[in-house]
Amino acid sequence: LPEPTVDTQKASTSGKQTAVFSGGCFWGIQAVFQHLKGVISATSGYSGGSAQNADYEAVSTGQTGHAESVEVVYDASQITYGELLRVFFSVAHDPTQLNRQGPEEGTQYRSAIFYKGDEQRHIAESYIQQLDSAKIFRRKIVTQVAPLQAFYPAEAYHQNYAALHPNQPYIVFNDAPKVEHLKQQFPDLYAGK
């Protein structure tokens, strides 16, 4: 995918920034972002709903409004928000699938960007418009861009799931290829963790 035409500059000094993304099962999204240079942490969790808390059982019903999400804490002097978006749209998920991703279906698996502030919103909306205008995907991008209300970390057994269970069939089939594509398409951003 092309680089975003609207992005921030890399910060001159290291400083933590936070981004929240949703795109199907959080195991694969977390696995991709954990392998990026400049990412300090990637935490699986839930965001985007009106419920005042979230857990796997409740979110799985599709009734909470929450989506399986990943909170990415990154060093803005090493990677930009636009570069995170480029990876998100390129290898982390298919942004043209509405309320589903691979074998999962339901609003809890929707493609979404939960922004913190107007700058993130502007960069995300501009990049989606840029990709749609260039007809990068065969279908229109359906990624929701919404303000971050809250992020609820998922249960401990969901954290680092792909790394801890590399031979689990779901990981082998759905998530390991995403990390492999990251390595191939973004060798300059890939951190071999």
PDB file of C-alpha atoms in Angstrom:
ATOM      1  CA  LEU A   1       0.000   0.000   0.000  1.00  0.00           C
ATOM      2  CA  PRO A   2       1.134   3.568  -0.546  1.00  0.00           C
ATOM      3  CA  GLU A   3       2.382   5.672   2.330  1.00  0.00           C
ATOM      4  CA  PRO A   4      -0.225   8.022   3.794  1.00  0.00           C
ATOM      5  CA  THR A   5      -0.096  11.482   2.234  1.00  0.00           C
ATOM      6  CA  VAL A   6      -1.287  12.910   5.569  1.00  0.00           C
ATOM      7  CA  ASP A   7       0.806  11.837   8.576  1.00  0.00           C
ATOM      8  CA  THR A   8       2.706  13.174  11.554  1.00  0.00           C
ATOM      9  CA  GLN A   9       6.450  13.695  11.530  1.00  0.00           C
ATOM     10  CA  LYS A  10       8.501  11.400  13.709  1.00  0.00           C
ATOM     11  CA  ALA A  11       8.962  13.094  17.067  1.00  0.00           C
ATOM     12  CA  SER A  12      12.402  14.510  17.806  1.00  0.00           C
ATOM     13  CA  THR A  13      12.405  12.937  21.262  1.00  0.00           C
ATOM     14  CA  SER A  14      10.957   9.622  22.339  1.00  0.00           C
ATOM     15  CA  GLY A  15       7.473   9.799  23.730  1.00  0.00           C
ATOM     16  CA  LYS A  16       4.648   7.329  24.180  1.00  0.00           C
ATOM     17  CA  GLN A  17       1.540   7.585  22.026  1.00  0.00           C
ATOM     18  CA  THR A  18      -1.447   5.247  21.987  1.00  0.00           C
ATOM     19  CA  ALA A  19      -3.525   3.888  19.105  1.00  0.00           C
ATOM     20  CA  VAL A  20      -6.441   1.423  19.198  1.00  0.00           C
ATOM     21  CA  PHE A  21      -7.377  -0.841  16.269  1.00  0.00           C
ATOM     22  CA  SER A  22      -9.984  -3.545  15.652  1.00  0.00           C
ATOM     23  CA  GLY A  23     -10.013  -6.021  12.804  1.00  0.00           C
ATOM     24  CA  GLY A  24     -11.257  -9.480  13.641  1.00  0.00           C
ATOM     25  CA  CYS A  25      -9.827 -11.686  16.348  1.00  0.00           C
ATOM     26  CA  PHE A  26      -7.437  -9.642  18.466  1.00  0.00           C
ATOM     27  CA  TRP A  27      -4.826 -12.428  18.556  1.00  0.00           C
ATOM     28  CA  GLY A  28      -3.685 -11.682  15.003  1.00  0.00           C
ATOM     29  CA  ILE A  29      -3.796  -7.889  15.311  1.00  0.00           C
ATOM     30  CA  GLN A  30      -1.738  -8.092  18.508  1.00  0.00           C
ATOM     31  CA  ALA A  31       0.761 -10.469  16.877  1.00  0.00           C
ATOM     32  CA  VAL A  32       1.327  -8.080  13.958  1.00  0.00           C
ATOM     33  CA  PHE A  33       1.810  -4.949  16.067  1.00  0.00           C
ATOM     34  CA  GLN A  34       4.076  -6.740  18.557  1.00  0.00           C
ATOM     35  CA  HIS A  35       6.530  -7.266  15.709  1.00  0.00           C
ATOM     36  CA  LEU A  36       6.860  -3.596  14.739  1.00  0.00           C
ATOM     37  CA  LYS A  37       9.906  -1.489  15.530  1.00  0.00           C
ATOM     38  CA  GLY A  38       8.900   1.351  17.802  1.00  0.00           C
ATOM     39  CA  VAL A  39       5.958  -0.485  19.364  1.00  0.00           C
ATOM     40  CA  ILE A  40       6.381  -0.610  23.127  1.00  0.00           C
ATOM     41  CA  SER A  41       3.365  -2.815  23.837  1.00  0.00           C
ATOM     42  CA  ALA A  42       0.294  -4.284  22.156  1.00  0.00           C
ATOM     43  CA  THR A  43      -2.539  -5.349  24.437  1.00  0.00           C
ATOM     44  CA  SER A  44      -5.612  -7.345  23.413  1.00  0.00           C
ATOM     45  CA  GLY A  45      -8.885  -6.005  24.740  1.00  0.00           C
ATOM     46  CA  TYR A  46     -12.263  -4.522  23.968  1.00  0.00           C
ATOM     47  CA  SER A  47     -13.389  -1.098  22.783  1.00  0.00           C
ATOM     48  CA  GLY A  48     -16.123   0.726  20.921  1.00  0.00           C
ATOM     49  CA  GLY A  49     -19.204  -0.226  22.885  1.00  0.00           C
ATOM     50  CA  SER A  50     -21.461   1.450  25.371  1.00  0.00           C
ATOM     51  CA  ALA A  51     -21.070  -1.184  28.085  1.00  0.00           C
ATOM     52  CA  GLN A  52     -19.116   0.183  31.052  1.00  0.00           C
ATOM     53  CA  ASN A  53     -16.909  -2.901  31.213  1.00  0.00           C
ATOM     54  CA  ALA A  54     -16.126  -5.846  29.016  1.00  0.00           C
ATOM     55  CA  ASP A  55     -15.108  -9.469  29.174  1.00  0.00           C
ATOM     56  CA  TYR A  56     -14.779 -12.155  26.531  1.00  0.00           C
ATOM     57  CA  GLU A  57     -18.037 -13.913  27.334  1.00  0.00           C
ATOM     58  CA  ALA A  58     -20.110 -10.721  27.138  1.00  0.00           C
ATOM     59  CA  VAL A  59     -18.384  -9.296  24.051  1.00  0.00           C
ATOM     60  CA  SER A  60     -18.722 -12.632  22.225  1.00  0.00           C
ATOM     61  CA  THR A  61     -22.514 -12.299  22.326  1.00  0.00           C
ATOM     62  CA  GLY A  62     -22.259  -9.279  20.035  1.00  0.00           C
ATOM     63  CA  GLN A  63     -24.626  -7.400  22.359  1.00  0.00           C
ATOM     64  CA  THR A  64     -22.171  -5.045  24.129  1.00  0.00           C
ATOM     65  CA  GLY A  65     -21.242  -2.942  21.110  1.00  0.00           C
ATOM     66  CA  HIS A  66     -17.577  -3.614  21.874  1.00  0.00           C
ATOM     67  CA  ALA A  67     -15.169  -4.978  19.300  1.00  0.00           C
ATOM     68  CA  GLU A  68     -12.142  -7.150  19.953  1.00  0.00           C
ATOM     69  CA  SER A  69      -9.414  -4.497  19.840  1.00  0.00           C
ATOM     70  CA  VAL A  70      -5.711  -3.965  20.368  1.00  0.00           C
ATOM     71  CA  GLU A  71      -4.210  -1.025  22.203  1.00  0.00           C
ATOM     72  CA  VAL A  72      -0.839  -0.165  20.680  1.00  0.00           C
ATOM     73  CA  VAL A  73       1.581   1.948  22.709  1.00  0.00           C
ATOM     74  CA  TYR A  74       4.371   3.215  20.481  1.00  0.00           C
ATOM     75  CA  ASP A  75       7.373   5.504  20.508  1.00  0.00           C
ATOM     76  CA  ALA A  76       6.486   8.436  18.237  1.00  0.00           C
ATOM     77  CA  SER A  77      10.173   9.062  17.534  1.00  0.00           C
ATOM     78  CA  GLN A  78      10.507   5.614  15.925  1.00  0.00           C
ATOM     79  CA  ILE A  79       7.201   5.057  14.110  1.00  0.00           C
ATOM     80  CA  THR A  80       4.361   7.340  13.039  1.00  0.00           C
ATOM     81  CA  TYR A  81       0.615   6.875  13.377  1.00  0.00           C
ATOM     82  CA  GLY A  82       0.386   6.765   9.582  1.00  0.00           C
ATOM     83  CA  GLU A  83       2.887   3.903   9.442  1.00  0.00           C
ATOM     84  CA  LEU A  84       0.768   1.987  11.965  1.00  0.00           C
ATOM     85  CA  LEU A  85      -2.278   2.563   9.755  1.00  0.00           C
ATOM     86  CA  ARG A  86      -0.396   1.366   6.684  1.00  0.00           C
ATOM     87  CA  VAL A  87       0.449  -1.906   8.440  1.00  0.00           C
ATOM     88  CA  PHE A  88      -3.126  -2.202   9.760  1.00  0.00           C
ATOM     89  CA  PHE A  89      -4.619  -1.902   6.262  1.00  0.00           C
ATOM     90  CA  SER A  90      -1.899  -3.969   4.522  1.00  0.00           C
ATOM     91  CA  VAL A  91      -1.316  -7.084   6.584  1.00  0.00           C
ATOM     92  CA  ALA A  92      -3.330  -7.053   9.823  1.00  0.00           C
ATOM     93  CA  HIS A  93      -6.815  -7.540   8.339  1.00  0.00           C
ATOM     94  CA  ASP A  94      -9.132  -7.032   5.344  1.00  0.00           C
ATOM     95  CA  PRO A  95     -10.710  -3.567   5.718  1.00  0.00           C
ATOM     96  CA  THR A  96     -13.419  -4.313   3.126  1.00  0.00           C
ATOM     97  CA  GLN A  97     -15.214  -6.995   5.158  1.00  0.00           C
ATOM     98  CA  LEU A  98     -18.203  -5.618   7.059  1.00  0.00           C
ATOM     99  CA  ASN A  99     -18.678  -7.021  10.568  1.00  0.00           C
ATOM    100  CA  ARG A 100     -16.542 -10.054   9.894  1.00  0.00           C
ATOM    101  CA  GLN A 101     -12.963 -11.138   9.429  1.00  0.00           C
ATOM    102  CA  GLY A 102     -12.049 -14.551   8.107  1.00  0.00           C
ATOM    103  CA  PRO A 103     -14.035 -17.183  10.012  1.00  0.00           C
ATOM    104  CA  GLU A 104     -15.445 -14.731  12.584  1.00  0.00           C
ATOM    105  CA  GLU A 105     -18.717 -12.902  12.104  1.00  0.00           C
ATOM    106  CA  GLY A 106     -20.429 -10.202  14.136  1.00  0.00           C
ATOM    107  CA  THR A 107     -19.957  -6.552  15.073  1.00  0.00           C
ATOM    108  CA  GLN A 108     -17.404  -7.603  17.698  1.00  0.00           C
ATOM    109  CA  TYR A 109     -15.085  -8.455  14.762  1.00  0.00           C
ATOM    110  CA  ARG A 110     -15.630  -5.233  12.812  1.00  0.00           C
ATOM    111  CA  SER A 111     -12.853  -3.206  11.262  1.00  0.00           C
ATOM    112  CA  ALA A 112     -12.422  -0.046  13.329  1.00  0.00           C
ATOM    113  CA  ILE A 113      -9.973   2.665  14.278  1.00  0.00           C
ATOM    114  CA  PHE A 114     -10.652   4.267  17.646  1.00  0.00           C
ATOM    115  CA  TYR A 115      -8.908   7.616  17.567  1.00  0.00           C
ATOM    116  CA  LYS A 116      -7.485   9.716  20.388  1.00  0.00           C
ATOM    117  CA  GLY A 117      -7.838  13.311  19.279  1.00  0.00           C
ATOM    118  CA  ASP A 118      -8.443  15.195  16.066  1.00  0.00           C
ATOM    119  CA  GLU A 119      -4.993  14.525  14.629  1.00  0.00           C
ATOM    120  CA  GLN A 120      -5.475  10.732  14.659  1.00  0.00           C
ATOM    121  CA  ARG A 121      -9.012  11.124  13.278  1.00  0.00           C
ATOM    122  CA  HIS A 122      -7.787  13.340  10.438  1.00  0.00           C
ATOM    123  CA  ILE A 123      -4.911  11.005   9.512  1.00  0.00           C
ATOM    124  CA  ALA A 124      -7.163   7.913   9.579  1.00  0.00           C
ATOM    125  CA  GLU A 125      -9.976   9.470   7.539  1.00  0.00           C
ATOM    126  CA  SER A 126      -7.508  10.935   5.021  1.00  0.00           C
ATOM    127  CA  TYR A 127      -5.764   7.588   4.539  1.00  0.00           C
ATOM    128  CA  ILE A 128      -9.039   5.725   3.995  1.00  0.00           C
ATOM    129  CA  GLN A 129     -10.046   8.346   1.416  1.00  0.00           C
ATOM    130  CA  GLN A 130      -6.605   8.080  -0.221  1.00  0.00           C
ATOM    131  CA  LEU A 131      -6.849   4.269  -0.491  1.00  0.00           C
ATOM    132  CA  ASP A 132     -10.451   4.315  -1.744  1.00  0.00           C
ATOM    133  CA  SER A 133      -9.673   7.026  -4.341  1.00  0.00           C
ATOM    134  CA  ALA A 134      -6.734   4.994  -5.628  1.00  0.00           C
ATOM    135  CA  LYS A 135      -8.957   1.877  -5.752  1.00  0.00           C
ATOM    136  CA  ILE A 136      -6.326  -0.101  -3.846  1.00  0.00           C
ATOM    137  CA  PHE A 137      -8.942  -2.667  -2.817  1.00  0.00           C
ATOM    138  CA  ARG A 138     -11.558  -4.199  -5.112  1.00  0.00           C
ATOM    139  CA  ARG A 139     -14.290  -3.199  -2.664  1.00  0.00           C
ATOM    140  CA  LYS A 140     -14.831  -0.037  -0.626  1.00  0.00           C
ATOM    141  CA  ILE A 141     -13.172   0.192   2.796  1.00  0.00           C
ATOM    142  CA  VAL A 142     -15.764  -0.266   5.570  1.00  0.00           C
ATOM    143  CA  THR A 143     -13.476   0.553   8.511  1.00  0.00           C
ATOM    144  CA  GLN A 144     -15.291   2.538  11.195  1.00  0.00           C
ATOM    145  CA  VAL A 145     -13.452   5.627  12.469  1.00  0.00           C
ATOM    146  CA  ALA A 146     -14.775   6.525  15.922  1.00  0.00           C
ATOM    147  CA  PRO A 147     -13.556   8.313  19.056  1.00  0.00           C
ATOM    148  CA  LEU A 148     -11.942   6.151  21.700  1.00  0.00           C
ATOM    149  CA  GLN A 149     -14.288   6.092  24.693  1.00  0.00           C
ATOM    150  CA  ALA A 150     -12.536   3.400  26.707  1.00  0.00           C
ATOM    151  CA  PHE A 151     -10.285   0.398  26.310  1.00  0.00           C
ATOM    152  CA  TYR A 152     -10.720  -2.688  28.483  1.00  0.00           C
ATOM    153  CA  PRO A 153      -7.786  -5.137  28.529  1.00  0.00           C
ATOM    154  CA  ALA A 154      -8.784  -8.720  27.765  1.00  0.00           C
ATOM    155  CA  GLU A 155      -8.288 -11.636  30.101  1.00  0.00           C
ATOM    156  CA  ALA A 156      -4.704 -12.778  30.705  1.00  0.00           C
ATOM    157  CA  TYR A 157      -5.091 -15.940  28.610  1.00  0.00           C
ATOM    158  CA  HIS A 158      -5.754 -13.794  25.507  1.00  0.00           C
ATOM    159  CA  GLN A 159      -2.525 -11.777  25.854  1.00  0.00           C
ATOM    160  CA  ASN A 160       0.347 -12.812  23.563  1.00  0.00           C
ATOM    161  CA  TYR A 161      -1.816 -15.722  22.441  1.00  0.00           C
ATOM    162  CA  ALA A 162      -0.221 -16.188  19.010  1.00  0.00           C
ATOM    163  CA  ALA A 163       3.304 -16.126  20.465  1.00  0.00           C
ATOM    164  CA  LEU A 164       2.420 -18.544  23.254  1.00  0.00           C
ATOM    165  CA  HIS A 165       0.461 -20.964  21.025  1.00  0.00           C
ATOM    166  CA  PRO A 166       2.304 -20.959  17.659  1.00  0.00           C
ATOM    167  CA  ASN A 167       1.187 -24.505  16.773  1.00  0.00           C
ATOM    168  CA  GLN A 168      -2.502 -23.980  17.523  1.00  0.00           C
ATOM    169  CA  PRO A 169      -4.314 -24.564  14.194  1.00  0.00           C
ATOM    170  CA  TYR A 170      -6.178 -21.232  14.287  1.00  0.00           C
ATOM    171  CA  ILE A 171      -2.890 -19.354  14.755  1.00  0.00           C
ATOM    172  CA  VAL A 172      -1.090 -21.376  12.060  1.00  0.00           C
ATOM    173  CA  PHE A 173      -3.862 -20.791   9.531  1.00  0.00           C
ATOM    174  CA  ASN A 174      -5.038 -17.238  10.332  1.00  0.00           C
ATOM    175  CA  ASP A 175      -2.387 -15.302  12.246  1.00  0.00           C
ATOM    176  CA  ALA A 176       1.093 -16.641  11.462  1.00  0.00           C
ATOM    177  CA  PRO A 177       0.657 -15.645   7.777  1.00  0.00           C
ATOM    178  CA  LYS A 178      -0.041 -12.036   8.853  1.00  0.00           C
ATOM    179  CA  VAL A 179       3.290 -11.838  10.667  1.00  0.00           C
ATOM    180  CA  GLU A 180       5.009 -13.429   7.669  1.00  0.00           C
ATOM    181  CA  HIS A 181       3.438 -10.824   5.347  1.00  0.00           C
ATOM    182  CA  LEU A 182       4.597  -8.085   7.712  1.00  0.00           C
ATOM    183  CA  LYS A 183       8.156  -9.403   7.492  1.00  0.00           C
ATOM    184  CA  GLN A 184       8.012  -9.531   3.683  1.00  0.00           C
ATOM    185  CA  GLN A 185       6.187  -6.244   2.985  1.00  0.00           C
ATOM    186  CA  PHE A 186       7.731  -4.092   5.726  1.00  0.00           C
ATOM    187  CA  PRO A 187      11.281  -5.342   6.348  1.00  0.00           C
ATOM    188  CA  ASP A 188      12.290  -1.863   7.538  1.00  0.00           C
ATOM    189  CA  LEU A 189       9.547  -1.862  10.196  1.00  0.00           C
ATOM    190  CA  TYR A 190       9.782  -5.523  11.200  1.00  0.00           C
ATOM    191  CA  ALA A 191      11.332  -6.208  14.592  1.00  0.00           C
ATOM    192  CA  GLY A 192      12.215  -9.870  14.846  1.00  0.00           C
ATOM    193  CA  LYS A 193      10.777 -10.409  18.322  1.00  0.00           C
TER     194      LYS A 193
END
